[in-house]
Coordinates of N, CA, C and O in Angstrom, one line a residue:
M1 N -12.6 6.0 -18.3 CA -12.4 7.4 -18.6 C -11.9 8.1 -17.3 O -12.3 7.9 -16.2
I2 N -10.9 9.0 -17.5 CA -10.4 9.8 -16.4 C -10.7 11.3 -16.7 O -10.5 11.8 -17.8
K3 N -11.1 11.9 -15.7 CA -11.5 13.4 -15.8 C -10.7 14.1 -14.8 O -10.7 13.8 -13.6
V4 N -10.0 15.2 -15.2 CA -9.3 16.1 -14.3 C -10.3 17.1 -13.7 O -10.9 17.8 -14.5
V5 N -10.6 17.0 -12.4 CA -11.6 17.8 -11.8 C -11.0 19.2 -11.3 O -11.7 20.2 -11.4
K6 N -9.8 19.2 -10.9 CA -9.2 20.4 -10.4 C -7.7 20.4 -10.8 O -7.0 19.4 -10.7
G7 N -7.3 21.6 -11.2 CA -5.9 21.7 -11.6 C -5.7 21.6 -13.0 O -6.6 21.4 -13.8
N8 N -4.4 21.7 -13.4 CA -4.1 21.7 -14.9 C -2.8 20.9 -15.0 O -1.7 21.4 -15.1
P9 N -2.9 19.5 -15.0 CA -1.7 18.7 -15.0 C -1.0 18.8 -16.4 O -1.6 19.0 -17.4
T10 N 0.3 18.7 -16.3 CA 1.1 18.6 -17.6 C 0.8 17.3 -18.3 O 0.4 16.3 -17.6
P11 N 1.2 17.2 -19.5 CA 1.0 15.9 -20.2 C 1.8 14.8 -19.5 O 1.3 13.6 -19.4
E12 N 3.0 15.1 -19.0 CA 3.8 14.1 -18.3 C 3.1 13.6 -17.0 O 3.1 12.5 -16.7
E13 N 2.5 14.6 -16.2 CA 1.9 14.2 -15.0 C 0.6 13.4 -15.3 O 0.4 12.4 -14.6
L14 N -0.1 13.7 -16.3 CA -1.3 12.9 -16.7 C -0.9 11.5 -17.1 O -1.6 10.6 -16.7
A15 N 0.2 11.4 -17.9 CA 0.7 10.1 -18.3 C 1.1 9.3 -17.1 O 0.8 8.1 -17.1
A16 N 1.8 9.9 -16.1 CA 2.2 9.2 -14.9 C 1.0 8.6 -14.2 O 1.0 7.5 -13.7
A17 N 0.0 9.5 -14.0 CA -1.2 9.1 -13.2 C -1.9 7.9 -14.0 O -2.4 7.0 -13.4
L18 N -2.0 8.1 -15.3 CA -2.7 7.0 -16.1 C -1.9 5.7 -16.0 O -2.5 4.6 -15.9
A19 N -0.6 5.8 -16.0 CA 0.2 4.6 -15.9 C 0.0 3.8 -14.5 O -0.1 2.6 -14.5
V20 N -0.2 4.6 -13.5 CA -0.5 4.0 -12.2 C -1.9 3.3 -12.2 O -2.0 2.2 -11.7
V21 N -2.8 4.0 -12.8 CA -4.2 3.4 -12.8 C -4.2 2.1 -13.7 O -4.8 1.1 -13.3
Q22 N -3.5 2.2 -14.8 CA -3.4 1.0 -15.7 C -2.7 -0.2 -15.0 O -3.1 -1.3 -15.1
A23 N -1.6 0.1 -14.3 CA -0.9 -0.9 -13.5 C -1.7 -1.6 -12.5 O -1.7 -2.8 -12.3
R24 N -2.5 -0.7 -11.8 CA -3.4 -1.3 -10.7 C -4.5 -2.1 -11.3 O -4.8 -3.2 -10.8
A25 N -5.0 -1.7 -12.4 CA -6.1 -2.5 -13.1 C -5.5 -3.8 -13.6 O -6.2 -4.9 -13.5
A26 N -4.3 -3.8 -14.1 CA -3.7 -5.0 -14.6 C -3.4 -6.0 -13.4 O -3.6 -7.2 -13.5
A27 N -3.0 -5.4 -12.3 CA -2.7 -6.3 -11.1 C -4.0 -6.9 -10.6 O -4.0 -8.1 -10.2
L28 N -5.1 -6.2 -10.6 CA -6.3 -6.7 -10.1 C -6.9 -7.8 -11.1 O -7.4 -8.8 -10.7
A29 N -6.6 -7.6 -12.4 CA -7.1 -8.5 -13.4 C -6.3 -9.8 -13.3 O -6.9 -10.9 -13.6
S30 N -5.1 -9.8 -12.9 CA -4.3 -11.0 -12.8 C -4.3 -11.7 -11.5 O -3.7 -12.7 -11.3
A31 N -4.9 -11.1 -10.5 CA -5.0 -11.6 -9.1 C -5.9 -12.8 -9.2 O -6.9 -12.9 -9.9
P32 N -5.6 -13.9 -8.3 CA -6.5 -15.0 -8.2 C -7.9 -14.6 -7.7 O -8.0 -13.6 -7.0
S33 N -9.0 -15.2 -8.2 CA -10.3 -14.8 -7.9 C -10.6 -14.9 -6.4 O -11.5 -14.2 -5.9
G34 N -9.9 -15.8 -5.7 CA -10.2 -16.0 -4.3 C -9.4 -15.1 -3.4 O -9.6 -15.1 -2.2
A35 N -8.6 -14.3 -4.0 CA -7.7 -13.4 -3.1 C -8.6 -12.2 -2.7 O -9.3 -11.6 -3.4
P36 N -8.5 -11.9 -1.4 CA -9.2 -10.7 -0.9 C -8.7 -9.4 -1.5 O -7.5 -9.3 -1.7
P37 N -9.6 -8.5 -1.8 CA -9.1 -7.2 -2.4 C -8.2 -6.4 -1.5 O -8.5 -6.4 -0.3
G38 N -7.1 -5.9 -2.0 CA -6.3 -5.1 -1.2 C -5.2 -5.8 -0.3 O -4.4 -5.2 0.3
A39 N -5.3 -7.1 -0.3 CA -4.3 -7.9 0.4 C -3.1 -8.0 -0.4 O -3.1 -8.2 -1.6
G40 N -1.9 -7.8 0.2 CA -0.7 -7.8 -0.5 C 0.5 -7.6 0.5 O 0.3 -7.4 1.7
E41 N 1.7 -7.5 -0.1 CA 2.8 -7.2 0.8 C 2.8 -5.9 1.5 O 3.3 -5.8 2.6
W42 N 2.1 -4.9 0.9 CA 2.0 -3.6 1.5 C 1.3 -3.7 2.9 O 1.5 -2.9 3.8
A43 N 0.4 -4.7 3.0 CA -0.3 -4.9 4.3 C 0.4 -5.6 5.4 O 0.0 -5.6 6.5
A44 N 1.5 -6.2 5.0 CA 2.3 -7.0 6.0 C 3.1 -6.0 6.9 O 3.5 -5.0 6.4
P45 N 3.3 -6.4 8.1 CA 4.1 -5.6 9.0 C 5.6 -5.4 8.5 O 6.1 -6.3 7.9
A46 N 6.1 -4.2 8.6 CA 7.5 -4.0 8.2 C 8.5 -4.7 9.1 O 8.3 -4.7 10.3
P47 N 9.6 -5.2 8.5 CA 10.6 -5.8 9.4 C 11.2 -4.6 10.2 O 11.4 -3.5 9.7
G48 N 11.5 -4.9 11.4 CA 12.1 -3.9 12.3 C 11.0 -2.9 12.8 O 11.4 -1.9 13.4
G49 N 9.8 -3.2 12.6 CA 8.7 -2.3 13.0 C 8.4 -2.5 14.5 O 9.1 -3.2 15.2
P50 N 7.4 -1.9 15.0 CA 7.0 -2.0 16.4 C 6.7 -3.5 16.8 O 6.2 -4.2 16.0
R51 N 7.2 -3.8 17.9 CA 7.0 -5.2 18.4 C 5.8 -5.2 19.4 O 5.6 -4.2 20.1
P52 N 5.1 -6.3 19.6 CA 4.0 -6.3 20.6 C 4.6 -6.3 22.0 O 5.8 -6.6 22.2
H53 N 3.8 -5.8 22.9 CA 4.3 -5.7 24.3 C 4.5 -7.1 24.8 O 3.8 -8.1 24.5
P54 N 5.5 -7.3 25.7 CA 5.8 -8.6 26.3 C 4.7 -9.0 27.3 O 3.9 -8.1 27.7
P55 N 4.5 -10.3 27.5 CA 3.4 -10.7 28.4 C 3.7 -10.1 29.9 O 4.8 -9.8 30.2
P56 N 2.6 -10.0 30.6 CA 2.8 -9.5 32.0 C 3.8 -10.4 32.8 O 3.8 -11.6 32.6
G57 N 4.7 -9.8 33.5 CA 5.7 -10.5 34.3 C 6.9 -10.8 33.6 O 7.9 -11.3 34.2
A58 N 7.0 -10.5 32.3 CA 8.3 -10.7 31.6 C 9.2 -9.6 32.0 O 8.9 -8.5 32.2
R59 N 10.5 -10.0 32.0 CA 11.5 -9.0 32.4 C 12.2 -8.4 31.2 O 12.4 -9.2 30.2
A60 N 12.5 -7.2 31.2 CA 13.2 -6.5 30.1 C 14.7 -7.0 30.0 O 15.3 -7.3 31.0
G61 N 15.2 -7.1 28.8 CA 16.6 -7.5 28.7 C 16.8 -9.0 28.6 O 17.9 -9.5 28.4
G62 N 15.8 -9.8 28.7 CA 15.9 -11.2 28.6 C 16.6 -11.9 29.8 O 17.0 -13.1 29.7
R63 N 16.7 -11.2 30.9 CA 17.3 -11.8 32.1 C 16.1 -12.5 32.9 O 15.1 -11.9 33.1
G64 N 16.4 -13.7 33.3 CA 15.3 -14.3 34.1 C 15.6 -14.5 35.5 O 15.1 -14.7 36.4

């Protein structure tokens, strides 16, 4: 059951919110039982994201 606590959503907004909840429930139902909750591609680092700092003594620019 879903209850709107605050605001007055349009039927379209309510349908969109319900679709998201149903999709999430379906994804959880189809996940393997050994999978940790919340683990997924969204938790993986983004390509091109921040890189870890180089080890001490490493030179910038790759020149040795």
